[in-house]
C-alpha cells in the first residue's frame, strides 16, 4: 500500500487551480492617459499599489470578470480594449498548493468616478501612464505595461 506521506514525513499538499482577472483602466485612449491603480496595505502597514483584480465567478468570462473587478475596486466602469497578458504563480494557503492564473486587460473608462469604497481597497488614484511602472509594487504587473501601446495601436 503506498504511503500517504512524503519523504519529509508530511502529508502531500492538495493542489488547486484559481483563476482571476483584472486590468489597467485608462481615462482616455492615449499613451498620454492616466490609469487607475489600487492601494492595499501589507502586513507591515505599507501601501502597495497594484492593478485591480479578483476571482472569476461561475458563468463569467475573464473579460467580464475584469470589468466587474475594476468597477468594484475603483468605482469605474470600463470597456475592454484588449489583453495585456497573463500572470501565473504558485502559493500555499490552508495546506493547499494553489496555482493562480490572473488574466489582465486594458480597459477604457466609460462611466463612474474614482472611489475607494470597496472594503478590499485602502486607496485609489489616477496615475499618469508614464508613472505607473514606478508606482506598481510588483514586477510581473510592470511587465504588462509593455503591451499598452500595442493594444492601443491595434484597437484604434
Backbone as a chain_set.jsonl record, in Angstrom:
{"seq": "XXXXXXXXXXXXXXXXXXXXXXXXXXXXXXXXXXXXXXXXXXXXXXXXXXXXXXXXXXXXXXXXXXXXXXXXXXXXXXXXXXXXXXXXXXXXXXXXXXXXXXXXXXXXXXXXXXXXXXXXXXXXXXXXXXXXXXXXXXXXXXXXXXXXXXXXXXXX", "coords": {"N": [[0.856, -1.183, 0.0], [0.666, 2.218, -0.905], [2.399, 4.921, 0.638], [0.974, 7.668, 2.462], [2.398, 9.857, 3.025], [5.051, 12.201, 2.43], [8.599, 12.138, 1.563], [9.578, 13.717, 3.565], [8.068, 13.098, 5.69], [5.686, 14.356, 5.951], [2.249, 14.878, 5.07], [1.318, 15.003, 1.629], [0.703, 18.105, -0.067], [-2.534, 19.276, -0.962], [-3.673, 20.157, -4.253], [-4.744, 23.006, -6.086], [-6.491, 24.932, -8.537], [-6.805, 28.328, -9.39], [-8.518, 31.066, -10.867], [-8.247, 34.393, -11.849], [-9.098, 37.788, -12.778], [-8.446, 41.022, -14.153], [-7.421, 44.444, -14.557], [-5.928, 47.246, -16.299], [-7.196, 50.361, -16.253], [-7.846, 53.071, -18.311], [-8.163, 56.665, -18.537], [-8.463, 57.851, -20.956], [-8.127, 57.074, -24.467], [-5.109, 56.823, -25.105], [-1.529, 57.195, -25.128], [-0.881, 59.171, -23.454], [-2.553, 59.049, -21.361], [-4.098, 58.715, -18.069], [-4.017, 56.208, -15.529], [-6.026, 54.119, -13.44], [-5.094, 53.03, -10.31], [-4.981, 50.691, -7.572], [-4.524, 50.713, -4.028], [-3.287, 48.702, -1.429], [-2.793, 47.854, 1.951], [0.059, 46.236, 3.242], [1.135, 43.612, 5.529], [2.876, 45.026, 7.09], [1.967, 47.539, 7.106], [2.558, 49.124, 4.938], [1.632, 50.89, 1.995], [0.819, 49.338, -0.896], [0.816, 49.568, -4.339], [-1.219, 48.405, -6.998], [-2.72, 46.603, -9.791], [-6.254, 46.524, -10.217], [-8.047, 43.551, -9.473], [-9.564, 40.238, -9.352], [-11.286, 37.195, -8.36], [-12.639, 35.082, -10.923], [-15.996, 34.606, -11.418], [-18.482, 31.942, -11.376], [-19.746, 31.219, -14.574], [-18.86, 33.56, -15.72], [-16.876, 35.246, -18.196], [-13.335, 35.8, -18.583], [-12.95, 38.419, -19.407], [-15.386, 39.657, -18.659], [-15.194, 39.336, -15.888], [-12.954, 40.923, -15.392], [-13.907, 43.521, -16.028], [-15.938, 43.722, -14.083], [-14.468, 43.444, -11.647], [-12.695, 45.646, -11.802], [-14.591, 47.699, -11.713], [-15.746, 47.23, -9.148], [-13.518, 47.665, -7.468], [-12.514, 50.176, -8.101], [-14.581, 51.925, -8.725], [-15.076, 52.584, -11.314], [-16.468, 52.063, -14.514], [-15.55, 50.219, -17.261], [-14.69, 49.497, -20.719], [-13.415, 46.686, -22.407], [-10.411, 46.893, -24.139], [-8.403, 45.233, -25.039], [-6.258, 42.314, -24.497], [-3.69, 42.349, -21.982], [-1.973, 40.513, -20.958], [-1.013, 37.526, -19.136], [-0.519, 36.499, -15.819], [0.962, 34.034, -13.875], [1.265, 32.107, -10.9], [2.454, 30.274, -7.994], [1.302, 29.447, -4.73], [1.009, 28.729, -1.197], [-1.712, 27.982, 0.834], [-3.645, 27.395, 3.647], [-2.894, 24.645, 3.784], [-2.978, 23.871, 1.144], [-1.615, 23.714, -2.076], [-1.604, 26.192, -4.349], [-2.233, 27.036, -7.67], [-2.325, 29.931, -9.326], [-3.845, 31.824, -11.843], [-3.875, 34.859, -13.474], [-5.645, 36.918, -15.51], [-5.081, 39.755, -17.418], [-6.349, 42.855, -18.647], [-6.555, 45.648, -20.907], [-8.463, 48.461, -20.309], [-10.914, 50.947, -21.157], [-12.162, 53.784, -19.645], [-15.614, 54.282, -19.215], [-17.792, 55.06, -17.603], [-18.454, 56.464, -14.32], [-16.803, 57.507, -11.239], [-13.686, 57.825, -9.596], [-13.302, 55.768, -6.754], [-12.787, 54.619, -3.425], [-14.424, 52.85, -2.061], [-14.665, 50.077, -1.864], [-14.199, 47.407, 0.372], [-11.888, 45.897, 0.267], [-9.933, 47.546, -0.633], [-7.583, 50.068, 0.079], [-6.84, 52.514, -0.948], [-7.256, 54.539, -3.887], [-6.11, 55.784, -7.025], [-5.618, 58.123, -9.706], [-3.062, 57.809, -11.962], [-0.548, 59.162, -13.96], [0.097, 57.527, -17.025], [2.794, 57.264, -17.775], [4.033, 57.172, -15.33], [3.162, 54.931, -14.044], [4.62, 52.474, -13.956], [6.627, 53.058, -12.107], [5.13, 53.263, -9.817], [3.78, 50.825, -9.401], [3.862, 47.942, -7.342], [4.647, 45.365, -7.972], [6.765, 43.428, -9.981], [5.914, 41.673, -12.026], [3.464, 42.778, -12.791], [4.355, 45.246, -13.729], [5.674, 44.477, -16.055], [3.547, 43.955, -17.767], [2.848, 46.407, -18.764], [4.246, 46.915, -21.091], [2.65, 46.054, -23.13], [0.634, 47.911, -23.421], [0.921, 50.164, -25.362], [0.841, 48.606, -27.687], [-1.718, 47.374, -27.641], [-3.276, 49.697, -27.716], [-2.557, 50.701, -30.247], [-3.448, 48.671, -31.958], [-6.157, 48.671, -31.618], [-7.207, 51.05, -32.321]], "CA": [[0.0, 0.0, 0.0], [1.514, 3.409, -0.964], [2.381, 5.806, 1.802], [0.299, 8.951, 2.249], [3.288, 10.933, 3.453], [6.195, 12.427, 1.548], [9.893, 11.773, 2.126], [9.8, 14.538, 4.759], [7.199, 12.631, 6.755], [4.456, 15.154, 5.957], [1.269, 14.559, 4.034], [1.467, 15.892, 0.472], [-0.27, 19.189, -0.136], [-3.557, 19.248, -2.009], [-3.433, 21.152, -5.297], [-5.946, 23.664, -6.579], [-6.339, 25.945, -9.581], [-7.648, 29.515, -9.233], [-8.438, 31.995, -11.991], [-8.67, 35.762, -11.568], [-8.977, 38.706, -13.906], [-8.453, 42.428, -13.791], [-6.809, 45.2, -15.623], [-5.489, 48.627, -16.249], [-8.236, 51.179, -16.865], [-7.35, 54.389, -18.699], [-9.178, 57.715, -18.625], [-8.604, 58.193, -22.376], [-7.423, 56.137, -25.353], [-3.9, 57.544, -25.479], [-0.353, 56.937, -24.296], [-0.82, 60.304, -22.518], [-3.651, 58.824, -20.417], [-3.851, 58.324, -16.677], [-4.568, 54.893, -15.206], [-6.479, 53.964, -12.056], [-4.437, 51.982, -9.539], [-5.498, 50.496, -6.218], [-3.52, 50.517, -2.994], [-3.645, 47.859, -0.287], [-1.742, 47.834, 2.972], [0.611, 44.919, 3.555], [1.114, 43.327, 6.973], [3.741, 45.998, 7.763], [1.316, 48.837, 7.02], [2.962, 49.854, 3.735], [0.648, 50.931, 0.923], [1.364, 48.76, -2.121], [-0.047, 49.87, -5.485], [-1.34, 47.305, -7.954], [-3.859, 46.651, -10.693], [-7.435, 45.88, -9.657], [-8.267, 42.185, -9.974], [-10.239, 39.343, -8.426], [-11.704, 35.889, -8.866], [-13.652, 34.913, -11.955], [-17.151, 33.907, -10.858], [-19.113, 30.954, -12.259], [-20.506, 31.762, -15.687], [-18.223, 34.77, -16.253], [-15.642, 35.168, -18.966], [-12.286, 36.58, -17.929], [-13.199, 39.824, -19.728], [-16.48, 40.115, -17.797], [-14.666, 39.426, -14.525], [-12.064, 42.087, -15.334], [-14.751, 44.716, -15.977], [-16.593, 43.745, -12.776], [-13.492, 43.69, -10.581], [-12.245, 47.037, -11.91], [-15.694, 48.529, -11.217], [-15.869, 47.05, -7.698], [-12.355, 48.152, -6.721], [-12.168, 51.572, -8.426], [-15.761, 52.735, -8.982], [-15.086, 52.939, -12.741], [-16.915, 51.052, -15.473], [-14.775, 50.33, -18.486], [-14.852, 48.502, -21.765], [-12.144, 46.017, -22.698], [-9.775, 47.198, -25.422], [-7.633, 44.07, -25.454], [-5.498, 41.647, -23.441], [-2.334, 42.806, -21.649], [-1.16, 39.352, -20.655], [-1.401, 36.652, -18.037], [0.48, 36.241, -14.785], [0.592, 32.889, -13.055], [2.193, 31.852, -9.801], [2.053, 29.267, -7.014], [1.433, 29.791, -3.315], [0.406, 27.756, -0.286], [-2.665, 28.559, 1.791], [-4.5, 26.398, 4.29], [-2.496, 23.279, 3.463], [-3.207, 23.605, -0.269], [-0.71, 24.363, -3.032], [-2.521, 26.813, -5.299], [-1.724, 27.62, -8.906], [-3.236, 31.032, -9.652], [-3.673, 32.458, -13.143], [-4.561, 36.148, -13.489], [-5.745, 37.477, -16.861], [-5.139, 41.221, -17.352], [-6.848, 43.504, -19.855], [-6.557, 47.103, -20.966], [-9.833, 48.959, -20.37], [-11.134, 52.376, -21.325], [-13.245, 54.242, -18.77], [-16.869, 54.718, -19.841], [-18.647, 55.669, -16.582], [-18.026, 56.379, -12.934], [-15.749, 58.339, -10.677], [-12.772, 57.055, -8.757], [-13.821, 55.565, -5.408], [-12.151, 53.547, -2.647], [-15.469, 52.305, -1.202], [-14.52, 48.632, -1.7], [-13.546, 47.071, 1.641], [-10.588, 45.28, -0.016], [-9.042, 48.574, -1.168], [-7.276, 51.142, 1.026], [-6.69, 53.78, -1.672], [-7.28, 54.5, -5.354], [-5.524, 57.021, -7.544], [-5.277, 58.268, -11.113], [-1.616, 57.966, -12.097], [-0.162, 59.284, -15.377], [0.584, 56.249, -17.551], [4.259, 57.253, -17.782], [4.491, 56.979, -13.953], [2.567, 53.72, -13.479], [5.648, 51.467, -13.671], [7.316, 53.432, -10.867], [4.203, 53.145, -8.695], [3.368, 49.439, -9.167], [4.711, 47.227, -6.385], [5.008, 44.023, -8.421], [7.47, 43.406, -11.269], [5.139, 40.992, -13.059], [2.479, 43.735, -13.306], [5.083, 46.261, -14.505], [5.958, 43.907, -17.38], [2.341, 44.041, -18.598], [2.748, 47.751, -19.342], [4.823, 46.893, -22.438], [1.589, 45.755, -24.103], [-0.336, 49.016, -23.532], [0.948, 50.82, -26.677], [0.471, 47.628, -28.705], [-3.185, 47.276, -27.631], [-3.82, 50.992, -28.186], [-2.328, 50.815, -31.696], [-4.212, 47.676, -32.712], [-7.603, 48.833, -31.397], [-7.573, 52.453, -32.616]], "C": [[0.892, 1.232, 0.0], [1.327, 4.272, 0.271], [1.661, 7.101, 1.47], [1.136, 10.112, 2.755], [4.444, 11.033, 2.482], [7.462, 11.977, 2.248], [10.206, 12.565, 3.395], [8.948, 14.085, 5.934], [5.902, 13.411, 6.866], [3.518, 14.688, 4.854], [1.47, 15.508, 2.853], [0.356, 16.939, 0.473], [-1.299, 18.907, -1.229], [-3.183, 20.313, -3.03], [-4.754, 21.722, -5.757], [-5.562, 24.68, -7.642], [-7.286, 27.091, -9.268], [-7.434, 30.415, -10.439], [-8.996, 33.341, -11.563], [-8.515, 36.594, -12.829], [-9.046, 40.135, -13.392], [-7.821, 43.227, -14.904], [-6.4, 46.603, -15.272], [-6.541, 49.445, -16.975], [-7.695, 52.59, -17.08], [-8.494, 55.391, -18.764], [-9.379, 58.206, -20.053], [-7.784, 57.206, -23.194], [-6.189, 56.841, -25.907], [-2.747, 57.095, -24.592], [-0.118, 58.088, -23.316], [-1.886, 60.185, -21.429], [-3.141, 58.702, -18.988], [-4.558, 57.001, -16.449], [-4.964, 54.851, -13.739], [-5.776, 52.774, -11.426], [-5.102, 51.878, -8.18], [-4.331, 50.288, -5.261], [-4.094, 49.667, -1.87], [-2.478, 47.864, 0.682], [-1.267, 46.404, 3.189], [0.638, 44.735, 5.072], [2.017, 44.261, 7.773], [3.159, 47.417, 7.694], [1.704, 49.669, 5.811], [1.858, 49.786, 2.691], [1.311, 50.446, -0.361], [0.354, 48.969, -3.247], [-0.041, 48.717, -6.474], [-2.524, 47.55, -8.882], [-5.06, 45.999, -10.009], [-7.649, 44.514, -10.299], [-9.001, 41.366, -8.924], [-10.689, 38.079, -9.132], [-12.763, 35.982, -9.959], [-14.781, 34.096, -11.335], [-17.725, 32.937, -11.877], [-19.941, 31.649, -13.324], [-19.918, 33.015, -16.306], [-17.073, 34.412, -17.184], [-14.578, 35.962, -18.208], [-12.465, 38.068, -18.208], [-14.305, 40.402, -18.842], [-16.002, 40.278, -16.357], [-13.761, 40.644, -14.376], [-12.872, 43.375, -15.22], [-15.402, 44.839, -14.603], [-15.618, 44.091, -11.66], [-12.967, 45.118, -10.612], [-13.326, 47.972, -11.357], [-15.807, 48.438, -9.684], [-14.741, 47.741, -6.938], [-11.99, 49.599, -7.001], [-13.374, 52.486, -8.559], [-15.946, 53.076, -10.447], [-15.569, 51.774, -13.59], [-16.158, 51.284, -16.768], [-15.176, 49.301, -19.507], [-13.464, 47.966, -22.109], [-11.663, 46.406, -24.088], [-9.0, 46.003, -25.949], [-6.858, 43.488, -24.3], [-4.111, 42.274, -23.249], [-1.41, 41.626, -21.361], [-1.682, 38.614, -19.442], [-0.22, 36.484, -17.098], [0.041, 34.978, -14.06], [1.686, 32.611, -12.044], [1.605, 30.791, -8.882], [2.184, 29.859, -5.621], [0.739, 28.716, -2.493], [-0.496, 28.497, 0.689], [-3.516, 27.425, 2.348], [-4.171, 24.965, 3.927], [-2.726, 22.891, 2.01], [-2.195, 24.389, -1.101], [-1.568, 24.869, -4.185], [-1.763, 27.395, -6.487], [-2.74, 28.664, -9.331], [-2.852, 31.623, -10.995], [-4.507, 33.733, -13.152], [-4.479, 36.722, -14.904], [-5.94, 38.99, -16.732], [-5.535, 41.797, -18.71], [-6.642, 45.01, -19.747], [-7.998, 47.537, -21.163], [-9.834, 50.463, -20.574], [-12.34, 52.767, -20.487], [-14.429, 54.742, -19.587], [-17.72, 55.519, -18.854], [-17.951, 55.634, -15.23], [-16.96, 57.382, -12.552], [-14.937, 57.483, -9.726], [-13.282, 56.989, -7.324], [-13.068, 54.433, -4.721], [-13.145, 52.924, -1.671], [-15.336, 50.802, -0.966], [-13.709, 48.331, -0.445], [-12.146, 46.482, 1.436], [-9.53, 46.291, -0.443], [-8.836, 49.673, -0.136], [-7.152, 52.502, 0.353], [-6.842, 53.513, -3.163], [-6.707, 55.814, -5.845], [-5.417, 56.954, -9.059], [-3.781, 58.563, -11.168], [-1.307, 58.129, -13.581], [0.492, 57.986, -15.846], [2.111, 56.162, -17.519], [4.836, 57.027, -16.382], [4.015, 55.665, -13.336], [3.632, 52.688, -13.102], [6.378, 51.773, -12.366], [6.439, 53.228, -9.638], [3.859, 51.693, -8.367], [4.377, 48.697, -8.297], [5.274, 45.924, -6.939], [5.586, 44.034, -9.831], [6.65, 42.735, -12.362], [4.039, 41.9, -13.622], [3.16, 44.828, -14.124], [5.367, 45.759, -15.92], [4.752, 43.988, -18.31], [2.231, 45.378, -19.321], [3.332, 47.825, -20.748], [3.757, 46.687, -23.507], [0.624, 46.907, -24.311], [-0.259, 49.702, -24.898], [0.547, 49.887, -27.815], [-1.051, 47.517, -28.8], [-3.801, 48.565, -28.146], [-3.694, 51.109, -29.702], [-3.209, 49.863, -32.491], [-5.717, 47.806, -32.535], [-8.076, 50.239, -31.729], [-8.639, 52.548, -33.683]], "O": [[1.803, 1.309, 0.824], [0.247, 4.339, 0.858], [1.724, 7.581, 0.338], [0.636, 11.228, 2.896], [4.778, 10.068, 1.794], [7.42, 11.494, 3.38], [11.016, 12.127, 4.211], [9.075, 14.611, 7.039], [5.103, 13.163, 7.769], [3.958, 14.167, 3.829], [1.76, 16.688, 3.051], [-0.758, 16.701, 0.94], [-0.969, 18.367, -2.285], [-2.463, 21.26, -2.713], [-5.762, 21.018, -5.814], [-4.454, 25.216, -7.642], [-8.444, 26.861, -8.92], [-6.327, 30.519, -10.967], [-10.08, 33.421, -10.986], [-7.896, 36.175, -13.807], [-9.626, 40.415, -12.343], [-7.696, 42.764, -16.037], [-6.509, 47.066, -14.137], [-6.762, 49.256, -18.171], [-7.163, 53.216, -16.164], [-9.643, 55.025, -19.012], [-10.354, 58.901, -20.337], [-6.859, 56.578, -22.679], [-6.205, 57.38, -27.014], [-2.951, 56.67, -23.454], [0.746, 57.993, -22.445], [-2.094, 61.124, -20.661], [-1.941, 58.601, -18.733], [-5.567, 56.703, -17.088], [-4.317, 55.47, -12.894], [-5.848, 51.655, -11.932], [-5.707, 52.832, -7.691], [-3.287, 49.755, -5.638], [-5.22, 49.875, -1.42], [-1.316, 47.876, 0.274], [-2.071, 45.479, 3.307], [0.205, 45.618, 5.812], [1.939, 44.291, 9.001], [3.777, 48.373, 8.163], [1.237, 50.798, 5.662], [1.221, 48.746, 2.521], [2.252, 51.067, -0.855], [-0.813, 48.595, -3.126], [1.003, 48.127, -6.755], [-3.228, 48.555, -8.777], [-4.894, 45.014, -9.29], [-7.46, 44.339, -11.503], [-9.057, 41.744, -7.754], [-10.499, 37.915, -10.337], [-13.652, 36.834, -9.926], [-14.546, 33.018, -10.788], [-17.497, 33.072, -13.079], [-20.731, 32.546, -13.031], [-20.425, 33.492, -17.321], [-16.387, 33.409, -16.989], [-14.901, 36.713, -17.288], [-12.167, 38.896, -17.348], [-14.172, 41.514, -18.332], [-16.362, 41.244, -15.684], [-13.795, 41.321, -13.349], [-12.552, 44.232, -14.397], [-15.423, 45.921, -14.017], [-15.913, 44.94, -10.819], [-12.809, 45.74, -9.562], [-13.025, 48.916, -10.627], [-15.949, 49.459, -9.01], [-14.974, 48.336, -5.886], [-11.24, 50.203, -6.234], [-13.221, 53.706, -8.514], [-16.886, 53.791, -10.795], [-15.134, 50.637, -13.407], [-16.127, 52.393, -17.3], [-15.905, 48.355, -19.209], [-12.477, 48.7, -22.101], [-12.385, 46.275, -25.076], [-8.941, 45.779, -27.158], [-6.796, 44.091, -23.228], [-3.451, 42.673, -24.209], [-0.193, 41.74, -21.507], [-2.656, 39.02, -18.809], [0.925, 36.345, -17.528], [-1.121, 34.858, -13.67], [2.869, 32.845, -12.295], [0.426, 30.451, -8.972], [3.07, 30.674, -5.363], [-0.018, 27.901, -3.02], [-0.104, 29.499, 1.289], [-4.038, 26.6, 1.598], [-5.076, 24.146, 3.776], [-2.677, 21.708, 1.672], [-1.954, 25.572, -0.859], [-2.182, 24.083, -4.907], [-0.794, 28.138, -6.331], [-3.88, 28.334, -9.658], [-1.679, 31.89, -11.255], [-5.705, 33.697, -12.871], [-3.393, 36.977, -15.426], [-6.841, 39.452, -16.033], [-5.125, 41.309, -19.762], [-6.566, 45.569, -18.653], [-8.682, 47.053, -22.064], [-8.884, 51.159, -20.213], [-13.408, 52.164, -20.598], [-14.269, 55.522, -20.526], [-18.303, 56.539, -19.223], [-16.996, 54.886, -15.019], [-16.316, 58.008, -13.393], [-15.447, 56.535, -9.128], [-13.649, 58.009, -6.74], [-12.749, 53.419, -5.341], [-12.761, 52.514, -0.576], [-15.844, 50.295, 0.035], [-12.655, 48.928, -0.223], [-11.308, 46.56, 2.334], [-8.361, 45.938, -0.598], [-9.799, 50.158, 0.459], [-7.335, 53.532, 1.001], [-6.59, 52.406, -3.639], [-6.805, 56.837, -5.166], [-5.162, 55.895, -9.634], [-3.298, 59.47, -10.49], [-1.757, 57.317, -14.39], [1.334, 57.417, -15.15], [2.661, 55.091, -17.262], [6.022, 56.72, -16.258], [4.421, 55.321, -12.226], [3.55, 52.089, -12.03], [6.709, 50.862, -11.607], [6.953, 53.04, -8.535], [3.666, 51.352, -7.2], [5.588, 48.81, -8.491], [6.277, 45.423, -6.43], [4.984, 44.575, -10.758], [6.681, 43.177, -13.51], [3.712, 41.805, -14.805], [2.597, 45.291, -15.116], [5.307, 46.532, -16.876], [4.921, 44.08, -19.526], [1.593, 45.47, -20.371], [2.956, 48.704, -21.523], [3.935, 47.095, -24.654], [-0.138, 46.898, -25.278], [-1.292, 49.819, -25.557], [-0.027, 50.337, -28.807], [-1.615, 47.559, -29.894], [-4.75, 48.53, -28.93], [-4.622, 51.568, -30.368], [-3.668, 50.207, -33.581], [-6.479, 47.127, -33.223], [-9.223, 50.587, -31.45], [-9.055, 53.649, -34.044]]}, "num_chains": 1, "name": "protein.A"}
